[in-house]
Coordinates of C-alpha atoms in Angstrom, one line a residue:
Chain A
M970 CA 6.0 11.6 -12.9
K971 CA 8.0 12.4 -15.9
A972 CA 10.1 14.7 -13.9
L973 CA 10.5 12.1 -11.2
L974 CA 11.5 9.4 -13.6
G975 CA 13.5 11.4 -16.0
W976 CA 16.4 12.5 -14.0
A977 CA 18.8 9.6 -13.6
T978 CA 20.8 7.3 -15.6
A979 CA 20.5 3.6 -15.1
G980 CA 23.1 3.3 -12.3
G981 CA 21.8 5.9 -10.0
F982 CA 18.3 5.1 -10.9
V983 CA 18.1 1.7 -9.3
L984 CA 19.9 2.8 -6.2
A985 CA 17.7 5.9 -5.8
A986 CA 14.6 3.8 -6.5
S987 CA 15.5 1.5 -3.6
L988 CA 16.1 4.3 -1.3
L989 CA 13.3 6.7 -2.1
L990 CA 10.4 4.6 -2.7
P991 CA 8.8 2.0 -0.5
P992 CA 8.3 -1.5 -2.0
R993 CA 4.9 -2.2 -3.4
P994 CA 2.7 -4.4 -1.3
S995 CA 3.2 -7.9 -2.4
A996 CA 0.7 -9.6 -4.7
A997 CA -0.4 -11.7 -1.8
Q998 CA -1.3 -8.7 0.3
Q999 CA -3.2 -7.0 -2.5
S1000 CA -5.0 -9.8 -4.2
A1001 CA -7.4 -11.4 -1.8
P1002 CA -9.9 -13.3 -3.9
P1003 CA -12.8 -11.1 -5.1
E1004 CA -15.8 -11.1 -2.8
K1005 CA -18.9 -12.0 -4.7
A1006 CA -22.3 -10.7 -3.8
T1007 CA -21.1 -8.5 -1.0
D1008 CA -20.1 -5.5 -3.0
A1009 CA -22.9 -3.9 -4.8
P1010 CA -21.6 -1.9 -7.8
Q1011 CA -20.9 1.7 -7.1
P1012 CA -22.4 4.3 -9.4
A1013 CA -19.5 5.7 -11.2
G1014 CA -20.0 9.2 -10.1
D1015 CA -20.0 8.5 -6.4
A1016 CA -16.4 9.1 -5.8
V1017 CA -16.2 12.4 -7.7
A1018 CA -17.8 14.6 -5.2
P1019 CA -17.7 13.1 -1.8
R1020 CA -18.5 15.4 1.1
A1021 CA -15.7 16.0 3.5
G1022 CA -15.0 12.9 5.5
E1023 CA -16.7 10.6 3.2
R1024 CA -14.7 7.8 1.6
K1025 CA -15.6 5.3 -1.0
S1026 CA -17.4 2.4 0.4
P1027 CA -15.1 0.1 2.4
S1028 CA -17.0 -2.7 0.7
D1029 CA -14.6 -2.2 -2.2
A1030 CA -11.8 -3.5 0.0
P1031 CA -9.7 -5.6 0.0
G1032 CA -7.6 -4.7 -2.9
A1033 CA -10.0 -2.3 -4.4
G1034 CA -11.3 1.1 -3.8
A1035 CA -10.2 4.2 -2.0
Q1036 CA -6.5 4.9 -2.0
G1037 CA -4.5 4.7 1.1
G1038 CA -0.8 5.2 1.5
R1039 CA 0.6 8.3 0.0
G1040 CA -2.7 9.7 -1.1
R1041 CA -4.3 9.6 2.3
S1042 CA -2.8 12.6 4.1
R1043 CA -3.0 14.8 1.0
E1044 CA -6.5 13.7 0.4
G1045 CA -7.4 14.9 3.8
Q1046 CA -6.0 18.3 3.1
A1047 CA -7.5 18.7 -0.4
S1048 CA -10.7 20.6 -0.8
A1049 CA -13.6 18.3 -0.7
G1050 CA -14.7 16.6 -3.9
T1051 CA -11.6 17.3 -6.0
V1052 CA -9.7 14.1 -5.7
R1053 CA -10.3 10.7 -7.3
T1054 CA -8.0 7.8 -6.6
L1055 CA -7.6 4.3 -7.8
R1056 CA -6.1 1.3 -6.0
L1057 CA -5.5 -1.6 -8.1
P1058 CA -5.8 -5.2 -7.0
E1059 CA -3.4 -7.8 -8.5
F1060 CA -4.1 -11.3 -9.4
E1061 CA -0.7 -12.7 -10.2
P1062 CA -0.9 -16.3 -11.4
D1063 CA 1.2 -19.1 -10.0
L1064 CA 3.7 -19.8 -12.8
P1065 CA 4.4 -23.5 -13.4
E1066 CA 7.7 -24.8 -12.0
G1067 CA 10.5 -25.0 -14.6
K1068 CA 14.0 -23.9 -15.4
G1069 CA 14.0 -20.2 -15.8
R1070 CA 10.9 -19.5 -13.8
G1071 CA 12.6 -17.2 -11.4
T1072 CA 14.2 -15.2 -14.2
V1073 CA 10.8 -14.9 -15.9
V1074 CA 9.2 -13.7 -12.6
V1075 CA 11.8 -11.0 -12.2
V1076 CA 12.4 -9.8 -15.7
C1077 CA 9.0 -10.2 -17.4
G1078 CA 7.1 -9.5 -14.1
S1079 CA 8.9 -6.2 -13.6
C1080 CA 6.7 -4.5 -16.2
H1081 CA 3.6 -6.6 -16.4
S1082 CA 1.7 -9.4 -14.8
T1083 CA 3.0 -12.8 -15.6
R1084 CA -0.6 -13.6 -16.4
Y1085 CA 0.3 -12.3 -19.9
I1086 CA 2.2 -15.6 -20.2
T1087 CA -0.4 -17.9 -18.7
I1088 CA -3.3 -16.6 -20.8
Q1089 CA -1.6 -17.2 -24.1
P1090 CA -2.5 -20.1 -26.3
P1091 CA 0.2 -22.5 -27.2
L1092 CA 2.6 -20.7 -29.5
S1093 CA 5.6 -21.8 -31.5
R1094 CA 9.1 -21.3 -30.4
E1095 CA 9.5 -18.8 -33.3
T1096 CA 6.5 -16.8 -32.1
W1097 CA 7.7 -16.8 -28.5
A1098 CA 11.1 -15.7 -29.7
A1099 CA 9.5 -12.8 -31.5
E1100 CA 7.6 -11.8 -28.3
V1101 CA 10.8 -11.8 -26.3
T1102 CA 12.5 -9.7 -28.9
K1103 CA 9.6 -7.3 -29.1
M1104 CA 9.8 -6.8 -25.3
Q1105 CA 13.5 -6.0 -25.6
K1106 CA 13.6 -4.0 -28.7
T1107 CA 10.2 -2.3 -28.7
F1108 CA 9.3 -2.0 -25.1
G1109 CA 12.8 -1.5 -23.7
A1110 CA 12.7 -4.5 -21.3
P1111 CA 16.1 -4.8 -19.6
V1112 CA 16.6 -8.5 -20.4
P1113 CA 20.2 -9.5 -19.5
P1114 CA 21.8 -10.7 -22.7
D1115 CA 22.7 -14.1 -21.2
K1116 CA 19.1 -14.6 -19.9
A1117 CA 17.0 -14.2 -23.1
G1118 CA 17.5 -17.9 -24.0
E1119 CA 16.5 -19.1 -20.6
I1120 CA 13.3 -17.0 -20.7
L1121 CA 12.5 -18.3 -24.2
D1122 CA 13.1 -21.9 -23.1
Y1123 CA 10.7 -21.4 -20.1
L1124 CA 8.0 -19.8 -22.3
V1125 CA 8.2 -22.6 -24.8
A1126 CA 8.1 -25.2 -22.0
V1127 CA 5.0 -23.8 -20.4
R1128 CA 3.1 -22.4 -23.4
G1129 CA 4.8 -23.9 -26.5
T1130 CA 3.3 -25.9 -29.3
P1131 CA 4.7 -29.4 -29.6
A1132 CA 8.1 -29.5 -31.2
K1133 CA 8.0 -30.5 -34.9
Chain B
M323 CA -0.6 16.6 -8.5
M324 CA -1.7 13.7 -10.5
E325 CA -0.3 10.3 -9.5
R326 CA 0.2 7.1 -11.4
T327 CA 0.9 3.5 -10.5
Q328 CA 4.3 3.4 -8.8
G329 CA 6.9 3.4 -11.5
L330 CA 9.8 2.1 -9.5
G331 CA 8.5 -0.6 -7.2
R332 CA 10.2 -3.6 -5.9
R333 CA 9.8 -5.7 -9.0
R334 CA 11.1 -3.0 -11.2
F335 CA 14.1 -2.4 -9.0
L336 CA 14.9 -6.0 -9.1
A337 CA 14.5 -6.2 -12.8
L338 CA 16.7 -3.2 -13.5
A339 CA 19.2 -4.4 -11.0
A340 CA 19.2 -7.7 -12.8
G341 CA 19.6 -6.0 -16.1
A342 CA 22.5 -4.0 -14.9
A343 CA 24.0 -7.1 -13.3
G344 CA 23.6 -9.1 -16.5
A345 CA 25.1 -6.5 -18.6
A346 CA 28.1 -6.3 -16.3
G347 CA 28.5 -10.0 -16.3
S348 CA 28.2 -10.4 -12.6
G349 CA 26.4 -13.3 -10.9
L350 CA 23.8 -11.2 -9.1
L351 CA 20.8 -12.3 -11.0
P352 CA 20.2 -15.8 -9.5
A353 CA 20.0 -14.3 -6.0
L354 CA 17.6 -11.7 -7.1
A355 CA 15.6 -14.2 -8.9
R356 CA 15.3 -16.3 -5.8
A357 CA 14.3 -13.3 -3.8
A358 CA 11.6 -12.4 -6.2
Q359 CA 10.3 -15.9 -6.5
S360 CA 8.6 -15.7 -3.2
S361 CA 7.2 -12.3 -3.8
G362 CA 6.0 -12.7 -7.4
S363 CA 3.3 -15.3 -7.0
R364 CA 0.3 -15.7 -4.9
G365 CA 0.7 -18.2 -2.1
A366 CA 0.0 -21.6 -3.3
P367 CA 2.7 -23.8 -4.8
A368 CA 3.0 -23.6 -8.5
G369 CA 1.5 -25.9 -11.0
G370 CA -2.2 -25.6 -10.2
G371 CA -4.9 -23.0 -9.8
A372 CA -7.5 -21.4 -11.8
A373 CA -5.1 -19.1 -13.5
N374 CA -3.3 -22.0 -15.3
A375 CA -6.5 -23.8 -16.0
A376 CA -8.0 -20.8 -17.6
A377 CA -4.7 -20.1 -19.4
A378 CA -5.0 -22.9 -21.9
G379 CA -7.7 -21.0 -23.7
G380 CA -9.7 -24.2 -24.0
G381 CA -13.1 -23.7 -22.5
A382 CA -12.2 -23.2 -18.8
A383 CA -14.6 -20.9 -17.0
P384 CA -13.5 -17.3 -17.1
Q385 CA -12.3 -15.8 -13.8
L386 CA -14.4 -12.9 -12.6
V387 CA -12.7 -10.2 -10.6
K388 CA -13.8 -6.9 -9.0
F389 CA -11.8 -3.7 -9.6
P390 CA -12.6 -0.3 -8.2
E391 CA -15.8 1.2 -9.5
K392 CA -16.5 -2.0 -11.4
T393 CA -18.8 -4.9 -11.1
D394 CA -17.5 -8.5 -11.7
L395 CA -15.6 -8.5 -15.0
I396 CA -13.7 -11.3 -16.8
L397 CA -10.0 -11.2 -15.9
I398 CA -7.8 -11.0 -19.0
T399 CA -4.8 -9.5 -17.2
D400 CA -4.4 -7.7 -13.9
R401 CA -1.3 -5.6 -14.3
P402 CA -2.0 -3.5 -16.3
P403 CA -5.7 -4.1 -16.0
N404 CA -7.5 -5.6 -18.9
L405 CA -11.1 -6.7 -18.1
E406 CA -13.8 -8.0 -20.3
T407 CA -17.5 -7.4 -20.1
P408 CA -19.6 -10.6 -19.5
L409 CA -22.1 -11.2 -22.3
R410 CA -25.2 -10.8 -20.2
W411 CA -24.5 -7.0 -19.8
F412 CA -25.2 -6.7 -23.6
R413 CA -28.8 -7.3 -22.9
E414 CA -28.9 -3.5 -22.1
D415 CA -28.7 -1.0 -24.9
L416 CA -26.3 1.2 -22.9
T417 CA -23.5 -0.6 -21.2
P418 CA -23.4 0.5 -17.5
N419 CA -20.2 2.2 -16.5
E420 CA -19.5 -0.4 -13.8
A421 CA -19.7 -3.2 -16.5
F422 CA -17.8 -1.4 -19.2
Y423 CA -14.7 -3.3 -20.3
V424 CA -11.2 -2.0 -19.3
R425 CA -8.1 -1.9 -21.4
W426 CA -4.7 -0.4 -20.5
H427 CA -1.5 -1.0 -22.4
L428 CA 1.3 -0.1 -20.0
G429 CA 2.1 -0.5 -16.3
I430 CA 1.9 3.2 -15.4
L431 CA -1.7 4.4 -15.2
P432 CA -3.2 7.3 -13.3
T433 CA -4.1 6.4 -9.7
R434 CA -4.9 9.9 -8.4
V435 CA -6.5 12.8 -10.2
D436 CA -7.1 16.1 -8.5
T437 CA -9.9 17.7 -10.5
A438 CA -9.1 21.2 -9.2
E439 CA -5.5 20.9 -10.6
F440 CA -6.1 18.9 -13.7
R441 CA -5.6 20.8 -17.0
L442 CA -6.1 19.8 -20.6
S443 CA -3.6 21.4 -22.9
V444 CA -4.2 22.2 -26.5
G445 CA -1.0 23.2 -28.2
G446 CA 1.5 22.6 -31.0
H447 CA 0.8 24.2 -34.3
V448 CA -1.8 26.7 -33.1
E449 CA -2.0 30.4 -32.6
R450 CA -3.2 30.4 -28.9
P451 CA -2.2 27.4 -26.8
L452 CA -4.8 26.5 -24.3
S453 CA -4.7 25.1 -20.8
L454 CA -8.2 24.3 -19.7
S455 CA -9.6 23.3 -16.4
L456 CA -12.5 20.8 -16.2
D457 CA -14.8 23.7 -15.1
E458 CA -13.8 25.7 -18.2
L459 CA -14.5 22.7 -20.4
R460 CA -17.9 22.4 -18.9
T461 CA -18.8 26.1 -19.0
K462 CA -17.1 27.7 -21.9
F463 CA -17.9 25.2 -24.6
A464 CA -21.2 23.8 -25.8
P465 CA -21.9 20.4 -24.5
V466 CA -22.8 17.6 -27.0
S467 CA -23.7 14.0 -26.6
V468 CA -23.5 10.9 -28.8
V469 CA -24.3 7.3 -28.2
A470 CA -21.4 5.3 -29.7
V471 CA -19.9 1.9 -29.6
N472 CA -16.4 1.7 -28.1
Q473 CA -14.7 -1.5 -29.3
C474 CA -11.2 -2.7 -28.8
S475 CA -9.2 -3.3 -32.0
G476 CA -8.5 -6.7 -30.7
N477 CA -12.0 -7.7 -29.6
S478 CA -12.6 -11.4 -30.3
R479 CA -8.9 -12.0 -30.9
R480 CA -9.1 -15.4 -29.3
F481 CA -11.3 -16.7 -32.1
F482 CA -8.7 -16.3 -34.8
E483 CA -7.0 -19.4 -36.2
P484 CA -4.0 -19.7 -36.1
R485 CA -4.1 -18.2 -32.7
I486 CA -2.4 -14.9 -32.1
P487 CA -0.4 -13.8 -29.1
G488 CA -1.8 -10.8 -27.1
A489 CA -4.7 -10.1 -24.8
Q490 CA -7.0 -13.1 -25.5
W491 CA -10.3 -11.2 -25.7
G492 CA -13.6 -13.0 -26.3
N493 CA -16.5 -10.9 -27.6
G494 CA -16.7 -8.6 -24.6
A495 CA -14.0 -6.0 -25.3
L496 CA -16.7 -3.5 -26.4
G497 CA -19.5 -1.5 -24.9
N498 CA -22.1 1.1 -26.0
A499 CA -22.4 4.4 -24.0
R500 CA -23.8 7.9 -24.2
W501 CA -20.8 10.1 -24.2
T502 CA -21.1 13.8 -23.3
G503 CA -18.5 16.4 -23.6
V504 CA -17.3 19.1 -26.0
R505 CA -16.5 19.0 -29.7
L506 CA -12.8 18.7 -30.3
R507 CA -13.5 21.1 -33.3
D508 CA -14.6 23.8 -30.8
L509 CA -11.4 23.4 -28.8
L510 CA -9.3 23.5 -31.9
A511 CA -11.1 26.6 -33.1
K512 CA -10.4 28.3 -29.8
A513 CA -6.7 27.5 -30.1
G514 CA -6.6 28.5 -33.7
P515 CA -4.8 25.9 -35.8
K516 CA -2.1 27.5 -38.1
A517 CA -2.2 26.7 -41.8
G518 CA -0.7 23.4 -42.8
A519 CA -2.0 21.3 -39.9
V520 CA -1.6 17.6 -40.7
D521 CA -2.3 15.5 -37.6
V522 CA -3.6 16.0 -34.1
S523 CA -1.9 13.9 -31.4
F524 CA -3.4 12.9 -28.1
G525 CA -1.7 11.9 -24.8
G526 CA -3.0 10.9 -21.4
L527 CA -1.9 10.8 -17.8
D528 CA -0.6 7.2 -18.3
G529 CA 3.1 6.8 -18.8
P530 CA 5.8 4.5 -20.1
T531 CA 6.5 1.5 -18.0
L532 CA 10.2 2.0 -18.2
P533 CA 11.5 5.5 -18.7
A534 CA 14.3 5.9 -21.2
A535 CA 17.7 6.1 -19.5
P536 CA 20.2 6.4 -22.2
P537 CA 22.4 4.7 -23.2
D538 CA 21.4 1.6 -21.3
Y539 CA 17.6 1.6 -21.6
A540 CA 15.6 2.7 -24.5
G541 CA 12.5 2.8 -22.3
T542 CA 8.9 2.0 -23.3
P543 CA 7.1 4.1 -25.9
D544 CA 4.5 6.3 -24.1
F545 CA 1.0 5.7 -25.2
A546 CA 0.0 8.5 -27.5
K547 CA -2.3 8.5 -30.6
S548 CA -3.1 10.7 -33.5
L549 CA -5.9 11.4 -35.9
P550 CA -5.6 13.1 -39.3
F551 CA -6.5 16.8 -38.8
D552 CA -9.6 16.6 -40.9
R553 CA -11.0 13.7 -38.8
A554 CA -10.1 15.4 -35.5
N555 CA -11.8 18.6 -36.8
D556 CA -15.0 17.0 -38.2
G557 CA -17.3 18.0 -35.3
E558 CA -18.0 14.4 -34.3
V559 CA -14.8 13.7 -32.4
M560 CA -15.4 14.7 -28.8
V561 CA -13.5 15.2 -25.5
A562 CA -15.9 13.5 -23.2
Y563 CA -16.3 14.2 -19.5
E564 CA -19.3 12.0 -19.0
M565 CA -20.2 8.5 -19.8
N566 CA -23.9 7.6 -19.4
G567 CA -24.5 10.8 -17.5
Q568 CA -21.8 10.2 -14.9
P569 CA -18.1 11.0 -14.7
L570 CA -16.0 8.3 -16.3
P571 CA -14.7 5.5 -14.0
M572 CA -10.9 5.9 -13.4
L573 CA -10.4 2.7 -15.3
N574 CA -12.2 4.1 -18.3
G575 CA -10.3 7.3 -18.5
F576 CA -11.4 9.8 -15.8
P577 CA -11.6 12.7 -16.1
L578 CA -11.5 13.1 -19.9
R579 CA -11.6 10.7 -22.7
L580 CA -11.4 11.2 -26.5
V581 CA -14.4 9.8 -28.3
V582 CA -13.9 8.9 -31.9
P583 CA -17.3 7.6 -33.1
G584 CA -17.1 4.8 -35.5
W585 CA -13.4 4.1 -35.0
Y586 CA -11.8 1.5 -32.9
A587 CA -11.1 2.3 -29.3
T588 CA -7.4 2.6 -29.6
Y589 CA -8.0 6.2 -30.6
W590 CA -10.2 6.9 -27.6
V591 CA -7.3 8.1 -25.4
K592 CA -8.1 7.8 -21.7
A593 CA -7.3 10.3 -19.1
L594 CA -6.7 12.7 -22.0
N595 CA -4.6 15.7 -20.9
E596 CA -2.6 16.7 -23.9
I597 CA -3.7 17.6 -27.5
N598 CA -1.2 18.8 -30.0
V599 CA -1.8 20.0 -33.5
L600 CA 1.1 18.9 -35.8
D601 CA 2.3 20.2 -39.1
I602 CA 3.9 16.9 -39.9
S603 CA 2.6 13.3 -39.7
F604 CA 2.6 11.9 -36.2
D605 CA 5.4 9.4 -35.9
G606 CA 4.7 7.9 -32.5
F607 CA 5.1 4.2 -31.9
W608 CA 1.4 3.5 -31.3
V609 CA 0.5 4.8 -34.7
A610 CA 3.6 4.4 -36.8
K611 CA 4.5 0.9 -35.6
A612 CA 1.6 -0.5 -33.6
Y613 CA -2.2 -0.8 -34.3
R614 CA -1.6 -1.3 -38.0
V615 CA -3.6 -3.5 -40.3
P616 CA -3.2 -4.8 -43.8
K617 CA -4.4 -2.3 -46.4
N618 CA -7.5 -4.0 -47.6
A619 CA -11.2 -3.9 -46.9
G620 CA -11.3 -7.3 -45.2
V621 CA -8.3 -6.6 -42.9
Q622 CA -6.9 -9.8 -44.3
E623 CA -3.6 -11.5 -44.7
S624 CA -2.3 -15.0 -44.2
P625 CA 0.5 -16.2 -41.9
K626 CA 2.5 -17.4 -44.9
D627 CA 1.9 -14.3 -46.9
L628 CA 1.9 -11.2 -44.7
A629 CA 0.7 -8.0 -46.3
N630 CA 3.6 -5.8 -47.3
E631 CA 1.6 -2.6 -46.9
T632 CA -0.1 -1.7 -43.6
V633 CA -2.0 1.3 -42.5
P634 CA -3.2 2.6 -39.1
I635 CA -6.4 0.8 -38.0
G636 CA -9.4 3.2 -38.3
A637 CA -13.1 2.6 -38.9
M638 CA -14.8 -0.4 -37.4
T639 CA -15.8 -3.3 -39.7
V640 CA -19.4 -4.4 -39.8
R641 CA -20.2 -7.2 -37.4
S642 CA -22.8 -8.8 -35.3
L643 CA -22.7 -10.9 -32.2
F644 CA -25.1 -13.1 -30.3
V645 CA -26.4 -11.9 -26.9
R646 CA -28.7 -14.8 -26.3
P647 CA -28.8 -17.6 -26.1
E648 CA -25.4 -17.6 -24.5
P649 CA -23.2 -20.6 -25.1
G650 CA -24.5 -23.4 -22.9
E651 CA -27.8 -21.6 -22.1
A652 CA -30.7 -24.0 -21.6
V653 CA -33.4 -23.6 -24.3
A654 CA -36.7 -25.4 -24.1
A655 CA -38.0 -27.4 -27.0
G656 CA -41.3 -26.4 -28.6
A657 CA -41.5 -23.0 -26.9
P658 CA -40.9 -19.6 -28.5
F659 CA -37.5 -18.3 -27.8
E660 CA -36.2 -14.8 -28.7
V661 CA -32.8 -15.0 -30.2
Q662 CA -31.1 -11.7 -29.6
G663 CA -28.0 -10.0 -30.7
L664 CA -26.2 -6.8 -31.6
A665 CA -24.9 -5.4 -34.9
M666 CA -22.7 -2.4 -35.5
D667 CA -20.4 -0.8 -38.0
S668 CA -18.5 2.5 -38.5
G669 CA -21.6 4.6 -38.6
K670 CA -23.0 3.9 -42.1
G671 CA -25.9 2.1 -40.5
I672 CA -27.0 -1.5 -40.2
A673 CA -29.2 -2.4 -43.1
R674 CA -30.1 -5.9 -42.2
V675 CA -29.2 -8.9 -40.0
E676 CA -30.0 -12.4 -41.2
V677 CA -30.2 -15.5 -39.0
S678 CA -29.8 -19.1 -39.9
T679 CA -30.9 -21.9 -37.6
D680 CA -29.6 -24.7 -39.8
G681 CA -25.9 -23.9 -39.8
G682 CA -26.0 -21.5 -42.8
K683 CA -28.1 -23.4 -45.3
T684 CA -31.1 -21.0 -45.1
W685 CA -31.4 -17.5 -43.8
A686 CA -34.2 -15.3 -42.6
G687 CA -34.3 -11.6 -41.7
A688 CA -34.0 -10.6 -38.0
K689 CA -36.2 -7.8 -36.7
L690 CA -34.1 -4.7 -35.9
D691 CA -34.8 -2.5 -32.9
A692 CA -35.2 1.3 -33.6
E693 CA -31.9 2.9 -34.3
I694 CA -30.5 4.7 -31.3
G695 CA -27.9 6.6 -33.3
K696 CA -25.7 5.9 -36.2
Y697 CA -22.7 5.2 -34.0
S698 CA -24.6 3.1 -31.6
W699 CA -25.0 -0.6 -31.9
R700 CA -28.4 -1.9 -33.1
R701 CA -30.2 -4.7 -31.4
W702 CA -31.8 -7.5 -33.5
R703 CA -34.3 -10.1 -32.5
F704 CA -35.3 -13.4 -34.1
N705 CA -38.2 -15.5 -33.0
W706 CA -37.4 -19.2 -32.9
T707 CA -39.4 -22.2 -31.7
P708 CA -36.8 -24.9 -31.7
P709 CA -37.3 -28.6 -31.9
R710 CA -35.4 -30.9 -29.6
G711 CA -31.8 -31.5 -30.6
A712 CA -28.5 -29.8 -31.3
H713 CA -28.7 -26.7 -33.4
R714 CA -26.2 -24.2 -34.8
L715 CA -27.4 -20.5 -34.9
T716 CA -25.6 -18.2 -37.2
A717 CA -26.1 -14.4 -37.8
R718 CA -24.7 -12.0 -40.4
A719 CA -25.0 -8.3 -40.7
T720 CA -24.9 -6.0 -43.7
N721 CA -24.6 -2.2 -43.5
A722 CA -26.1 0.5 -45.6
A723 CA -23.0 0.6 -47.8
G724 CA -23.4 -3.0 -48.6
E725 CA -20.4 -4.0 -46.5
A726 CA -21.0 -7.5 -45.1
Q727 CA -19.4 -9.9 -42.6
Q728 CA -16.8 -12.3 -43.8
T729 CA -16.7 -16.1 -43.7
A730 CA -13.0 -16.2 -42.9
Q731 CA -10.4 -13.7 -41.7
W732 CA -6.9 -13.5 -40.3
N733 CA -4.3 -10.9 -39.7
R734 CA -1.1 -10.9 -37.6
S735 CA -2.3 -8.8 -34.7
G736 CA -5.9 -10.2 -34.5
Y737 CA -7.6 -6.9 -35.2
A738 CA -11.0 -5.8 -36.6
R739 CA -12.5 -9.2 -36.5
N740 CA -15.8 -9.4 -38.4
V741 CA -16.2 -13.1 -39.2
I742 CA -19.8 -14.4 -39.2
E743 CA -20.4 -16.0 -35.9
S744 CA -22.3 -19.0 -34.7
V745 CA -23.6 -20.3 -31.4
D746 CA -24.3 -24.0 -30.7
V747 CA -27.4 -24.7 -28.8
T748 CA -28.7 -27.9 -27.3
V749 CA -32.5 -27.8 -27.0
S750 CA -34.1 -30.2 -24.6

């Protein structure tokens, strides 16, 4: 992955990304509500040494369990019992309406679930500003310079402490 | 080939495009934002839903979700996955793999591991760099086992006041398991550390969410940790290939996980594939800048007076927690009820746990179960025949070194919590 990700500068990078890689399935496709009661927990070791042709239980689907997509064909060719895969479900929250929501969905949601916003307790504007700065400076978030204020306003609007 | 979550999906493309557009001053962003609005959320119109209700942090029922190889766990975040173990699983001494909590930092985590191709490298400041297959780890080194608590540095963060941003864990970001693998000391001996080794660093198959693309993007700091060489080489730190007698779940670090008994889980690097001996102090972000705590025994500071000096978090503080009654559990008046909980520390050993049924006015000793191992948690039990009414149960643990729980604590990152806990019970 490092080799794959490491080669390009930002300009060619986004273009190549759009050409080479299929879009992820949308959250709606991946995140059907969890089914209770129907999926008995799997012993953790089961997936390690499946015999040829065996797959992890389909009861893990939807949104969980054996990998499809790119992994499937290679998995078929691999020697039995050597491949473990993980397909992650997503449970993106519905962000409240508000000015800046779309920017937040794009910019914040590009790296992490926007659930990171909705789970927070009410925080002061100062604390939220520090979070935005941390995402930019520490984690390298590509926040457009003219959009940081809009993001901050939205975060304060939906998870801010009352203004003093 | 190992694979990870897709690094350049639709969202990432949109965000990077937006970043480039913003930097160039063009008006591309609003269109992209509109395009993403429909793809970024799940179906229903905004403004409602369990997610928002639970978000307030004010008593809403936790949302249980099912991830691969896992039973229903409490959803903290989905991308990356952070999942908390429900309290009832702590009625078992060893936390089942399917119920063990999950904590990942960054968006890129391993999604496919070919065990035939996987190699663990041991290199850096050594005489003989190693590249070990899983078979070699299992057959060429003596297997060892230890029962040890794995607890997130931020376990119980949501109980700090003032509240602290971050993953809002309750008490379930921990578990106790029997870890089996090889001593890191044996691996290091095989590689032959050169004189002057200072630290040992550890990397996994996970990767930075955003790669560096100079000069426009600094990228995300890859998750890597380090231990002082003497700790790494103490014979207790382990490279584990089994958890409770089974291979680790993918979400808990398959195929290998570093086990650092007595220390917080931030050091227990998942999907471990790279070990490097260093002749200088490790300066990676996740040790040099993150996971740092005030340099005092209580891990204390105040919002108005932040500690000037911080150190990397390390050994776990002594603490106890209630397993039963659970909050809201029905307890019958006049009948014997076994109050039960767990106590743990960094391996010095739990000396005693005291319980108060009157909100802390009077205390009595709880009965400790036999010790499973010094790095395991230790179960305690307290027989209580409650009268009708509202009661507050409180428990406090003290370890063999005399270290006790605190009555109050706060630090900026919400780490190492060991405040004496209470549970309110209505007996009818």
